[in-house]
Every structure is written in C-alpha cells, then in structure tokens.
Short mmCIF file of N, CA and C in Angstrom, two decimals:
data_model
loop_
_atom_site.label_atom_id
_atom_site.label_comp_id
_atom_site.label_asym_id
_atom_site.label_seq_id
_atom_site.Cartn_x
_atom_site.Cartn_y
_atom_site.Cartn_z
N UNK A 1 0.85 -1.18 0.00
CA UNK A 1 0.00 0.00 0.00
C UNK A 1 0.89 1.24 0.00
N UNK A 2 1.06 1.88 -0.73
CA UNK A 2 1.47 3.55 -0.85
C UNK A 2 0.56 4.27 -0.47
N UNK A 3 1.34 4.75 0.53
CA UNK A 3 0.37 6.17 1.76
C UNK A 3 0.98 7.70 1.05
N UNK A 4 0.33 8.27 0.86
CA UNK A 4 1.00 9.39 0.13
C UNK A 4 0.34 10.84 0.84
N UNK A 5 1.67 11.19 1.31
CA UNK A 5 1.52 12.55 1.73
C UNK A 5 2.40 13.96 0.99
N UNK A 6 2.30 15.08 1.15
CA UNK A 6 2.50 16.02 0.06
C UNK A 6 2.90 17.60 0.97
N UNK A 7 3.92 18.45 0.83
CA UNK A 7 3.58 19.69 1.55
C UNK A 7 3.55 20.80 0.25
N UNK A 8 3.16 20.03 -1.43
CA UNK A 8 2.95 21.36 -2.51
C UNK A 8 4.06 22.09 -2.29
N UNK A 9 5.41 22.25 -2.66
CA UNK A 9 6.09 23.15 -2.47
C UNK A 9 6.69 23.81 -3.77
N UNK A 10 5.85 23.35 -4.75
CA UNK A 10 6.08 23.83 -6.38
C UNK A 10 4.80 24.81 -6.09
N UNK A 11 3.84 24.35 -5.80
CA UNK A 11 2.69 25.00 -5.55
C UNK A 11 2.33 26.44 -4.76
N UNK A 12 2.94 26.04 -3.89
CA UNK A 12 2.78 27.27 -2.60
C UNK A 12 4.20 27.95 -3.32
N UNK A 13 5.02 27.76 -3.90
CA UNK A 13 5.99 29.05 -4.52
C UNK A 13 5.47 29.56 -5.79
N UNK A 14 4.46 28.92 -6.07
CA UNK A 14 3.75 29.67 -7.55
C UNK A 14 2.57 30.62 -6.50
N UNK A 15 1.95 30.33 -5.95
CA UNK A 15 1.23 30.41 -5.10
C UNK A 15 1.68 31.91 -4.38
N UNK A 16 2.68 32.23 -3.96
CA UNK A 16 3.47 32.91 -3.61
C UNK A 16 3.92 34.28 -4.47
N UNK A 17 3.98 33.93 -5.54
CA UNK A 17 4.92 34.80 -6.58
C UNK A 17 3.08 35.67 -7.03
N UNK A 18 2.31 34.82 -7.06
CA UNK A 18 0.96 35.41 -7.16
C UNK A 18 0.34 36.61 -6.62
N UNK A 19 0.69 36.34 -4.92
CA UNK A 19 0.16 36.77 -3.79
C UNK A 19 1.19 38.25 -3.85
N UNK A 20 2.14 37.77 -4.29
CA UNK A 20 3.24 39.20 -4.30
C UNK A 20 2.65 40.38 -4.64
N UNK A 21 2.67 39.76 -6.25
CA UNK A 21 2.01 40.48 -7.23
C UNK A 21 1.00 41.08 -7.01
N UNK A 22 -0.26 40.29 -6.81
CA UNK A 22 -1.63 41.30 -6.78
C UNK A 22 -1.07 41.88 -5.85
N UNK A 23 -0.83 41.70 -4.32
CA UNK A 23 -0.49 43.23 -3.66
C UNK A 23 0.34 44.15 -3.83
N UNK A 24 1.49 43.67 -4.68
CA UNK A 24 2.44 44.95 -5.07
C UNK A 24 1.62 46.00 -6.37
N UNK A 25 0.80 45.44 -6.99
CA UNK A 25 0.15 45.85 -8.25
C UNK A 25 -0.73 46.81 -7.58
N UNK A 26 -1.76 46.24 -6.50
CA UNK A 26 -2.80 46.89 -6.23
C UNK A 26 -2.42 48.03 -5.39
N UNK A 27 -1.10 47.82 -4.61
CA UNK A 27 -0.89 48.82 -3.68
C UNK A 27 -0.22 49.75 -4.66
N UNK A 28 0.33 49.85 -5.97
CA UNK A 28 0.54 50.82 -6.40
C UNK A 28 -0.44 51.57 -7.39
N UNK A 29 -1.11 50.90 -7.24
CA UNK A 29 -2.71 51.33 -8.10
C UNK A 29 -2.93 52.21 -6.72
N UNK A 30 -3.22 51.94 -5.46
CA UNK A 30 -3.72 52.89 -4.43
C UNK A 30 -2.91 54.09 -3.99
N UNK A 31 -1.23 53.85 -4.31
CA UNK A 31 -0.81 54.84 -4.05
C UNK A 31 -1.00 56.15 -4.91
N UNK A 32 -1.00 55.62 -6.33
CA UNK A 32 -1.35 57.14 -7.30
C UNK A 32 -2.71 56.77 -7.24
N UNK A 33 -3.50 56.80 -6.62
CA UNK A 33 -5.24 57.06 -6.79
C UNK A 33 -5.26 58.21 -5.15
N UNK A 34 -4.17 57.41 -4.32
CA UNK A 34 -4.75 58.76 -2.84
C UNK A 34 -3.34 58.73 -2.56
N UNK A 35 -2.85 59.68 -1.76
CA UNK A 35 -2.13 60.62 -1.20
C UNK A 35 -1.78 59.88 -0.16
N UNK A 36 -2.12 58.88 0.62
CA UNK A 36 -1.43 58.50 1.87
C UNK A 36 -1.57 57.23 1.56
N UNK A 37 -0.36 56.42 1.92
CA UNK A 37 -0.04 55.41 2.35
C UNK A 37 -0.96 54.47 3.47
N UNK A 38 -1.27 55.07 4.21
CA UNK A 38 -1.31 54.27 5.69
C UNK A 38 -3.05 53.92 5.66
N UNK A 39 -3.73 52.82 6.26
CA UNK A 39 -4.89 52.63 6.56
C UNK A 39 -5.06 51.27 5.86
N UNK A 40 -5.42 51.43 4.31
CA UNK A 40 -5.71 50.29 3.39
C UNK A 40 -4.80 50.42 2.71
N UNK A 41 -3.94 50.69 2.31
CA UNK A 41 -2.16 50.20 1.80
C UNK A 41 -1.90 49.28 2.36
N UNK A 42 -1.48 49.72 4.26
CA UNK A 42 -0.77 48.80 5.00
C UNK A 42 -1.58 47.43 5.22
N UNK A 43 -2.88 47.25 5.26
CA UNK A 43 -3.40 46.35 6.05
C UNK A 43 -4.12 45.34 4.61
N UNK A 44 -3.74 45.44 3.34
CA UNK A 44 -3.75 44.74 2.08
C UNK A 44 -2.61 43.71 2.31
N UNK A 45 -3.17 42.92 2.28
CA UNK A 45 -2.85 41.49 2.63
C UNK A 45 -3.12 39.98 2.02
N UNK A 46 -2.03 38.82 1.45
CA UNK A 46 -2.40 37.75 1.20
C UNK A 46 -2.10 36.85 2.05
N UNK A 47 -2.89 35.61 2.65
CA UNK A 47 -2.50 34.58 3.68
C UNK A 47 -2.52 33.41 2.77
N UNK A 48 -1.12 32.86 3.09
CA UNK A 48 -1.04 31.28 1.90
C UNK A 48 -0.95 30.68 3.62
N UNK A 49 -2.11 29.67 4.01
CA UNK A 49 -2.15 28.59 4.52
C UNK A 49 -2.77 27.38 3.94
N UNK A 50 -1.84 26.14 4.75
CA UNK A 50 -2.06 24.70 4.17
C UNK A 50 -1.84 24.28 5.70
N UNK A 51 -3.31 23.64 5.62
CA UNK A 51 -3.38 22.67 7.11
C UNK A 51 -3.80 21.24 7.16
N UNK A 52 -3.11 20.56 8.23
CA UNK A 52 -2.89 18.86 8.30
C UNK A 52 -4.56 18.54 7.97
N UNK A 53 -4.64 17.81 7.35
CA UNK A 53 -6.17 16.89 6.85
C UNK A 53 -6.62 16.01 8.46
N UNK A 54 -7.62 16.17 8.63
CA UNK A 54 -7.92 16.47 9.71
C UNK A 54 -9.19 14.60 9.79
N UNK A 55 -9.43 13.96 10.81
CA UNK A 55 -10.53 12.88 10.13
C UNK A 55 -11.73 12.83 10.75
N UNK A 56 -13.03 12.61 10.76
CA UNK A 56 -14.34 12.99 11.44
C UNK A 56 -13.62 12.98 12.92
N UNK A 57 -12.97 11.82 13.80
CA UNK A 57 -13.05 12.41 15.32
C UNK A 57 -11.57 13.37 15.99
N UNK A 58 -10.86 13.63 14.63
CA UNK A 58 -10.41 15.04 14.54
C UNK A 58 -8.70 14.83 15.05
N UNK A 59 -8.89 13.65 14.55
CA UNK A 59 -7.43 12.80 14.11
C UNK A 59 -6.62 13.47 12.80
N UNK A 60 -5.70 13.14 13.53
CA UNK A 60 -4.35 13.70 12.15
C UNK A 60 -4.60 12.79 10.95
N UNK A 61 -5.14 12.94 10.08
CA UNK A 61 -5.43 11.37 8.67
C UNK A 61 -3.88 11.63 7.77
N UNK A 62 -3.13 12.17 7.75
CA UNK A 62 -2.04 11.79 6.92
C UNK A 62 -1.94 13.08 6.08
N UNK A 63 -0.93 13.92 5.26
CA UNK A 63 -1.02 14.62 4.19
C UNK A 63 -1.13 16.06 4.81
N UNK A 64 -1.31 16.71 3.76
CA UNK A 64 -1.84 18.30 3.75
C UNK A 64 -2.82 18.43 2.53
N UNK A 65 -3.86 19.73 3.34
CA UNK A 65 -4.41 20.17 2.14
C UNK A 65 -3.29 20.68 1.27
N UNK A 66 -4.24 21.18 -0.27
CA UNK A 66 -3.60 21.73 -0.90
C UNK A 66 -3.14 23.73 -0.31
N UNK A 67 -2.49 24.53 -0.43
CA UNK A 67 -2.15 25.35 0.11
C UNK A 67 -3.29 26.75 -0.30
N UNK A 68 -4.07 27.14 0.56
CA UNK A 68 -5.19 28.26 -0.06
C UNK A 68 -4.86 29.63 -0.13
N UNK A 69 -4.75 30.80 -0.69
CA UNK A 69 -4.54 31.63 -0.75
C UNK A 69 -5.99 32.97 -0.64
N UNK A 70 -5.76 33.49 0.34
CA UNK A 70 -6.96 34.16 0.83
C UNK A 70 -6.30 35.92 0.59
N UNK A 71 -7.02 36.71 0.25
CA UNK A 71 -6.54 38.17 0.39
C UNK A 71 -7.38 38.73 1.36
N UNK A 72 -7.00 39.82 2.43
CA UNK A 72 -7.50 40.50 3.52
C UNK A 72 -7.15 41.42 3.42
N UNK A 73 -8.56 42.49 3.60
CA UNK A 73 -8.52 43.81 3.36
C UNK A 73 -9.79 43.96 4.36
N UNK A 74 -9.78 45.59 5.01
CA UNK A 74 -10.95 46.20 5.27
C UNK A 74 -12.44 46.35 4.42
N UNK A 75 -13.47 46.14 5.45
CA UNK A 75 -14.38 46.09 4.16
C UNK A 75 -14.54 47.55 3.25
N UNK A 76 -14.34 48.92 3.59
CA UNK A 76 -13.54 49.49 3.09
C UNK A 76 -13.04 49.82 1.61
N UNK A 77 -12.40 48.54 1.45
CA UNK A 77 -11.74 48.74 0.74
C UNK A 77 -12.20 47.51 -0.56
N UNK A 78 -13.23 47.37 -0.29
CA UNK A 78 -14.30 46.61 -1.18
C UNK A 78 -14.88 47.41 -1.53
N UNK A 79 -15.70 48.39 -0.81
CA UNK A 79 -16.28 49.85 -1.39
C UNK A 79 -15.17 50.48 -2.77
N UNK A 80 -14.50 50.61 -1.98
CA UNK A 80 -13.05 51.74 -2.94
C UNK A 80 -13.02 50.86 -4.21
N UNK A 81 -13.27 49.61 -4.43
CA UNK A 81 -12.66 48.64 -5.38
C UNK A 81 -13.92 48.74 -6.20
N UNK A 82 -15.15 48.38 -5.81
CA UNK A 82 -16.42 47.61 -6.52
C UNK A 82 -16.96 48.95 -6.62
N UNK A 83 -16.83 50.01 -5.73
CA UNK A 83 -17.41 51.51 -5.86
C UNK A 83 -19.23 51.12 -5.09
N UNK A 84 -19.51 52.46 -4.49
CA UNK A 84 -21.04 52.45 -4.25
C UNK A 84 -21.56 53.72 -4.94
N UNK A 85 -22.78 53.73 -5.60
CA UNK A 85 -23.85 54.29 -6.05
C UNK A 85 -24.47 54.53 -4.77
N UNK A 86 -24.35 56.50 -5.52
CA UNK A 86 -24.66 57.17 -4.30
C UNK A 86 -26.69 57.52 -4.93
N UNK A 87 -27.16 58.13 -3.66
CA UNK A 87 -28.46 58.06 -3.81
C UNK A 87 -29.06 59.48 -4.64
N UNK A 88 -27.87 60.23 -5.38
CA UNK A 88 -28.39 61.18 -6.73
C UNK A 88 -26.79 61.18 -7.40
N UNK A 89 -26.85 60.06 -8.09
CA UNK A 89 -25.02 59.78 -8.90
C UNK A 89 -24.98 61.00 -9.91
N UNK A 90 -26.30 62.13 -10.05
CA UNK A 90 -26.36 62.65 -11.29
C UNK A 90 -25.56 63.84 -10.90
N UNK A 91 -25.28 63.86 -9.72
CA UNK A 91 -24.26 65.57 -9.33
C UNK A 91 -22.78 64.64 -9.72
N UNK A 92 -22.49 65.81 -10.78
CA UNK A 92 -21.23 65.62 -11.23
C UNK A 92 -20.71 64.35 -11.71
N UNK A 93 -21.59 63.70 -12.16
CA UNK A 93 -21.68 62.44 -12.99
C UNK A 93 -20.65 61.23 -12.10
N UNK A 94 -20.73 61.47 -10.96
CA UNK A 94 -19.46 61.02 -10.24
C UNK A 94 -19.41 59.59 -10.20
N UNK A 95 -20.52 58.95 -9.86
CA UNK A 95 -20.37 57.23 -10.03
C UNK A 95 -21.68 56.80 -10.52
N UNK A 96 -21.09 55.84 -11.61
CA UNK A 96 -22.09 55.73 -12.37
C UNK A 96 -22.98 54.28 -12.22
N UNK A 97 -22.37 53.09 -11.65
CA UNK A 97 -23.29 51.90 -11.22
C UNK A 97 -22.12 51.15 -10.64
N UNK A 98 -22.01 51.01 -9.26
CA UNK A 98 -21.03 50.73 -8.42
C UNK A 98 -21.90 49.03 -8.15
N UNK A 99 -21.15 48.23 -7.62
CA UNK A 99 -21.97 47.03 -7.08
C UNK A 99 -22.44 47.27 -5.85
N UNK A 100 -22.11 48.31 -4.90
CA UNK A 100 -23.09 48.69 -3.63
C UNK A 100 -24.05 49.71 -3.84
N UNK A 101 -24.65 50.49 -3.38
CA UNK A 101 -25.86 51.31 -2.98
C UNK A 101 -26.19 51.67 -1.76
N UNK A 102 -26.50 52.54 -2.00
CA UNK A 102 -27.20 53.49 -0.35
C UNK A 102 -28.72 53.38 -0.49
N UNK A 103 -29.32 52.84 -1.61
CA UNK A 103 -30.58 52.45 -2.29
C UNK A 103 -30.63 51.31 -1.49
N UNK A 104 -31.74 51.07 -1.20
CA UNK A 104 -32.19 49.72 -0.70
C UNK A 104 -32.25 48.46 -1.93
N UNK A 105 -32.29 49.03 -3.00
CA UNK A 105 -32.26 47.78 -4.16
C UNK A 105 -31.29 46.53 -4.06
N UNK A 106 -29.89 47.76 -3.96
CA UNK A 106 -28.54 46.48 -4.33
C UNK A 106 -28.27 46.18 -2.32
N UNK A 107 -26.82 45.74 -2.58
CA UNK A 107 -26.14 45.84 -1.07
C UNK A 107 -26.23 46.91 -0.49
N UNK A 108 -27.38 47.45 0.20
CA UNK A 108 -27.05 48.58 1.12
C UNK A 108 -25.55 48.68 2.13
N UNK A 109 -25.09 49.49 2.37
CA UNK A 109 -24.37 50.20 3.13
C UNK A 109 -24.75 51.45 3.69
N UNK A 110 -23.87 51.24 5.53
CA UNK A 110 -24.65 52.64 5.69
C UNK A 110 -23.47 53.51 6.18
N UNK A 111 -23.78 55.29 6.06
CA UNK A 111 -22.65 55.80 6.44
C UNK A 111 -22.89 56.34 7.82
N UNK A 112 -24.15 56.40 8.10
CA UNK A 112 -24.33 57.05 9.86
C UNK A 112 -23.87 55.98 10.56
N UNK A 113 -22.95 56.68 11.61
CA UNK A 113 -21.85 55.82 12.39
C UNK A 113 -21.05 55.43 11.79
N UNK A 114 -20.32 55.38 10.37
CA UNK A 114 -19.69 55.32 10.47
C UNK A 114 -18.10 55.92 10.70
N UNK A 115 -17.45 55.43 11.47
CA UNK A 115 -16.56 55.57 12.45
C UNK A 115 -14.87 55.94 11.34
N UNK A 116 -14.72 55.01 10.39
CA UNK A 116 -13.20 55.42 9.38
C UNK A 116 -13.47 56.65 8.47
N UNK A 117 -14.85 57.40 8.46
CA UNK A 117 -15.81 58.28 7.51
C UNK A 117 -15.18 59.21 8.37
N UNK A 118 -16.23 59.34 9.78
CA UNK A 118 -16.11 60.04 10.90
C UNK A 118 -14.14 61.09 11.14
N UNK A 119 -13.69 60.01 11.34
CA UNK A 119 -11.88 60.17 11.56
C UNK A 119 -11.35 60.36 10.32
N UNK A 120 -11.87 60.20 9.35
CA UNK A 120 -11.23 60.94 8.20
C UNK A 120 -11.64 62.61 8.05
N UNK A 121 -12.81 62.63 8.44
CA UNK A 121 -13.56 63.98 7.94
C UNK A 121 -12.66 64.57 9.42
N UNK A 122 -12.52 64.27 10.39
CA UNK A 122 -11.77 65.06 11.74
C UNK A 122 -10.92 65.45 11.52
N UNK A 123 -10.29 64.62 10.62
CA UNK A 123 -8.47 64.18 10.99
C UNK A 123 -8.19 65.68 9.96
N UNK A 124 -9.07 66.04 8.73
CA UNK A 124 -8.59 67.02 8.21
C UNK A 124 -9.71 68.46 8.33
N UNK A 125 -10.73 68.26 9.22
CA UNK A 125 -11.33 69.77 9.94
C UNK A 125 -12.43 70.02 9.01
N UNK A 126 -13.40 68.86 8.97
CA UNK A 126 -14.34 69.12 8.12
C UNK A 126 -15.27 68.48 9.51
N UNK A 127 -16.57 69.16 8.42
CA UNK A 127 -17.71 68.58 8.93
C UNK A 127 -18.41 67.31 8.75
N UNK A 128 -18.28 66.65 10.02
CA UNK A 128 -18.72 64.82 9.53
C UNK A 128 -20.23 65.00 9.04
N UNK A 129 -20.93 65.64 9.43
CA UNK A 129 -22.73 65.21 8.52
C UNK A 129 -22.43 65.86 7.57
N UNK A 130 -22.10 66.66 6.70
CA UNK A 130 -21.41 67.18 5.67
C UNK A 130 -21.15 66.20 4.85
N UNK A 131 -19.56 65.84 5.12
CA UNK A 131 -18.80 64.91 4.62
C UNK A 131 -19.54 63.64 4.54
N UNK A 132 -20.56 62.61 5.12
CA UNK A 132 -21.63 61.77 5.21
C UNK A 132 -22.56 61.99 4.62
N UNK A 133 -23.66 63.24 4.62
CA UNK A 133 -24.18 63.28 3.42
C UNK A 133 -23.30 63.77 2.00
N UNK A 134 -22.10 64.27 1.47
CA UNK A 134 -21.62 63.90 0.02
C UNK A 134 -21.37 62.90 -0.08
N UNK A 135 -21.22 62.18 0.50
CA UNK A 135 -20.66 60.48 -0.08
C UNK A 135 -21.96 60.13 -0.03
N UNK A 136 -22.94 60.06 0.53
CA UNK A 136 -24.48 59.44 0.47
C UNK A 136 -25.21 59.83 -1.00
N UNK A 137 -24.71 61.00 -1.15
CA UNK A 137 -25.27 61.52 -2.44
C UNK A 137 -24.59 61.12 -4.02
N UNK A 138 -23.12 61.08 -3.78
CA UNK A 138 -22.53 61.03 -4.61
C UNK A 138 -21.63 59.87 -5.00
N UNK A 139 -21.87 59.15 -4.01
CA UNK A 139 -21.39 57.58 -3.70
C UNK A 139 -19.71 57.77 -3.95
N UNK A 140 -19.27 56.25 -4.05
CA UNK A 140 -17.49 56.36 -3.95
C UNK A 140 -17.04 55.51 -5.45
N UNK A 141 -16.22 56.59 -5.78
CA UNK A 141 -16.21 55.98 -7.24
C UNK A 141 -15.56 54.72 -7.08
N UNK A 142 -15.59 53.84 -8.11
CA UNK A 142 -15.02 52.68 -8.35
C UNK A 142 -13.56 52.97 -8.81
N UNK A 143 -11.85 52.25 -8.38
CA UNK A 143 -11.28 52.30 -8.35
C UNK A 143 -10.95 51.22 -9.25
N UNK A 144 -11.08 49.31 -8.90
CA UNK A 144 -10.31 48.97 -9.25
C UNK A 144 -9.41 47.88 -9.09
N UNK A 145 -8.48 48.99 -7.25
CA UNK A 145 -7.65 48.70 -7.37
C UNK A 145 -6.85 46.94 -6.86
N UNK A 146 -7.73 46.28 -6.51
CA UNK A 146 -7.33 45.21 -6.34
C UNK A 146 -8.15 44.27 -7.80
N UNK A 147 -9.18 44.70 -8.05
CA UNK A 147 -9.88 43.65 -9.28
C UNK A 147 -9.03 43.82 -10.29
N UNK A 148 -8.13 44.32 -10.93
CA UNK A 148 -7.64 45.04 -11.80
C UNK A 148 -6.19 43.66 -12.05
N UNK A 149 -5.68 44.07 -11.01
CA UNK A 149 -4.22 42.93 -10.82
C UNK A 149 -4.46 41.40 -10.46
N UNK A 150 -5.84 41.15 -10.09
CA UNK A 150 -6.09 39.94 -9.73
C UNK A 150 -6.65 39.16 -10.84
N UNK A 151 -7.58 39.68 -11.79
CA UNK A 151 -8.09 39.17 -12.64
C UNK A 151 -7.10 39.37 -14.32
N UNK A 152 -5.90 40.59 -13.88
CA UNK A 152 -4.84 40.57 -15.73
C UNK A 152 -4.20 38.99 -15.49
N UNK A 153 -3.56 38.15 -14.50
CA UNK A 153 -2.79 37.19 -14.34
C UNK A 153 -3.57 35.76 -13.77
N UNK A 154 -4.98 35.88 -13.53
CA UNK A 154 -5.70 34.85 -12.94
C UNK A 154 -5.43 33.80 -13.76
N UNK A 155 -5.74 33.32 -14.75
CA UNK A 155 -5.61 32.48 -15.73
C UNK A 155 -3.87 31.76 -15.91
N UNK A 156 -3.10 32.81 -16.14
CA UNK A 156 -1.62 32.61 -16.26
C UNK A 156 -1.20 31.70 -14.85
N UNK A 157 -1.46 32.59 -13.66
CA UNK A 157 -1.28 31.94 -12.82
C UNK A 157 -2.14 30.25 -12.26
N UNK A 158 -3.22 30.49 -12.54
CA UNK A 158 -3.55 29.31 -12.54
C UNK A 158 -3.48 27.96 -13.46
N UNK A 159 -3.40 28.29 -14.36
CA UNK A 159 -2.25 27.12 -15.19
C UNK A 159 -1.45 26.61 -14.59
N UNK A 160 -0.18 27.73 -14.19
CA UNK A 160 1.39 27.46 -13.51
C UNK A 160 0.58 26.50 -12.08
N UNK A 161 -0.18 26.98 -11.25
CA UNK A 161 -0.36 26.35 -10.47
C UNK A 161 -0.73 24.64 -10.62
N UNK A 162 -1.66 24.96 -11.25
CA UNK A 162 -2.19 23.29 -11.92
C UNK A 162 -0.74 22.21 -11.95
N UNK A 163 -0.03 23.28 -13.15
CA UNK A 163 1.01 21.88 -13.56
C UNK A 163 2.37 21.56 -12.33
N UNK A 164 2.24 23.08 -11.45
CA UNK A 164 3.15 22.72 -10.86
C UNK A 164 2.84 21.40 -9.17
N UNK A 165 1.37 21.95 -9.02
CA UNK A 165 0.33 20.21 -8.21
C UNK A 165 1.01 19.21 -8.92
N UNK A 166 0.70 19.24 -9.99
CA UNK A 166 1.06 17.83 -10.73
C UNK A 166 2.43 17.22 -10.86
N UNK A 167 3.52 18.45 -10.69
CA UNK A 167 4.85 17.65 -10.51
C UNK A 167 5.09 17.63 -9.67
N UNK A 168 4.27 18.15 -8.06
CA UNK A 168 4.45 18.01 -6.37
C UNK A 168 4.24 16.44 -6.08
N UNK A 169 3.04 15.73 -6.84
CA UNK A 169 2.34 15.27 -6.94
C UNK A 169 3.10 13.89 -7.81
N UNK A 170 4.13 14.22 -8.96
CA UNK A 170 4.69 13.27 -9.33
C UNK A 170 5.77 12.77 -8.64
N UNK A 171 6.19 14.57 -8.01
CA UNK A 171 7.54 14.19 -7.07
C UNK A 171 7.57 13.03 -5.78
N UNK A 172 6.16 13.53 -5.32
CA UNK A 172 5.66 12.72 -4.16
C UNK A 172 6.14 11.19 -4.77
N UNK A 173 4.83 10.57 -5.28
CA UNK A 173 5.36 9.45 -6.07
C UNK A 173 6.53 8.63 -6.19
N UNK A 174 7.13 9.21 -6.53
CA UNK A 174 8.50 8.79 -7.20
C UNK A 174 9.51 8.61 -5.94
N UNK A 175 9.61 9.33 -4.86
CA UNK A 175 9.72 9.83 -3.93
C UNK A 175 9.81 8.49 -2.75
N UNK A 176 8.14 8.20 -2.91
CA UNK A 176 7.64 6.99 -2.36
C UNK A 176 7.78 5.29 -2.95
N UNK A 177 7.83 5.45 -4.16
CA UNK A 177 8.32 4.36 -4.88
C UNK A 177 9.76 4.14 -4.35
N UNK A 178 10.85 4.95 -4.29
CA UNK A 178 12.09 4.95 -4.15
C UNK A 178 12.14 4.58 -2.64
N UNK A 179 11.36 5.11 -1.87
CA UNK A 179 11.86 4.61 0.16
C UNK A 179 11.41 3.21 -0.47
N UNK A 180 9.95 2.28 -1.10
CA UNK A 180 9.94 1.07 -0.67
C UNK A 180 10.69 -0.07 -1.48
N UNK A 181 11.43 0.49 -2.64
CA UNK A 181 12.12 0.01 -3.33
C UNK A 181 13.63 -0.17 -3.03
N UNK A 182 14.08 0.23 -1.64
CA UNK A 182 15.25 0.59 -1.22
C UNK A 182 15.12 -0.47 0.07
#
C-alpha cells in the first residue's frame, strides 16, 4: 500500500509569486489614486495557509491540504474597489453603477456611524454630517484597485499552479516508490 503525503512546495511558490504580485500591483494602483499610504495600503494582505487533513473524530489522517490563498482587506476597501452608487449619482456624474448602494435595491451600506468616515472627515477639519451626506449623495467611485491585478494574471497563474500540483504530486510518487524500493 502507498500512503501518500504532500507539503505542494512547487505550488505554494507559484502560489506565492501570485500573492506578491496582486499586492504589489494593487498597492501601487492605491498609491497614485490617494495621497497617503497608511490605513488600506498597510493592512492589504495575502495569507497562503495549508493545514494537516484532519478525520471525522479530529485525528491527524495523513497529508496536507492543498495550500489556499486568501486576500485580507478592510471592508472598506471593497467599497473603494467595486465603488457604491450614491443616492443622486447625477451631481457631477461622479459614479455611475457601483456594485453597492445606499438604495435599498442592491447591497445597502450605511454611512451614519460610520466611524473610518467620521476620523477621516476630523483628521482634516471638516464637517462629519457634511462629509456623510456627500458620499451618500454622490457615492465612492469605483477604483479597481485590487480587481484590476487579480483578474490581468488569474488564468496565467492558474495554469502554472495546476502543472506545478502535478509535478508536487509526481515528485511525491516517485519519492515513495524509491523509500519502498530501497
């Protein structure tokens, strides 16, 4: 019987070179779109974890998953990306059909209370119901900046990934043939 276990390490370095990318891409898409660095720059993030296969009474069964790659961001910064449609987009033609809304139709979002709105409008000496109703009115344009770098290389990269499973996967193999053949 060949027991075959795997830690993807063709995989998780394609995997890797991926994760670089969209955040080096997107964070320079955010730096020439705003003026500061700090908030959703810093906290744009990819997590490559791969954890032991686990068995219903929560036994170690042998192996690893394959390695997942998750991106973490403020929600935030899903707004900034997908954009929201504000509730009269017609002042100054500013956003024109965002995937959120302040409309009850699509994904509502709301801006009373909110708190990163609030500390932005402080931090530079404006008025927060002010500053809360223009964004209510005029919604937040669509940027971009992460859909942009994730979806030019999706394809490319997922190929490389595929074939490089498959030679983790042959390596394994071969690997294992050789300890019981020895």
């Amino acid at each position: 019987m060949l027991k075959f276990t795997s830690t993807y390490p063709r995989a998780r370095k394609v995997m890797e070179t991926w994760r670089k990318y969209v955040i080096q891409q997107a964070r320079s898409i955010l730096a020439s779109e705003t003026s500061s660095k700090s908030g959703l720059y810093r906290k744009l993030q990819g997590i490559i974890d791969s954890k032991f296969n686990r068995g219903v009474r929560g036994r170690f069964t042998g192996g690893r998953q394959m390695p997942s790659l998750t991106f973490v961001m403020p929600q935030y910064g899903e707004y900034l990306d997908k954009g929201v449609s504000g509730t009269n987009p017609d002042i100054d033609g500013y956003v024109s059909n965002g995937e959120y809304s302040f409309k009850k139709k699509k994904k509502s979002i709301k801006v009373k209370g909110n708190t990163a709105l609030a500390a932005w409008a402080k931090k530079r000496g404006l008025n927060q119901w002010a500053v809360a109703r223009n964004v209510h009115q005029r919604g937040i344009k669509r940027t971009l900046f992460f859909t942009k770098p994730f979806t030019k290389r999706y394809k490319l990269y997922l190929n490389k990934y595929h074939d490089a499973v498959a030679n983790d996967i042959l390596n394994n193999i071969a690997n294992q043939l050789e300890k019981l053949t020895k």
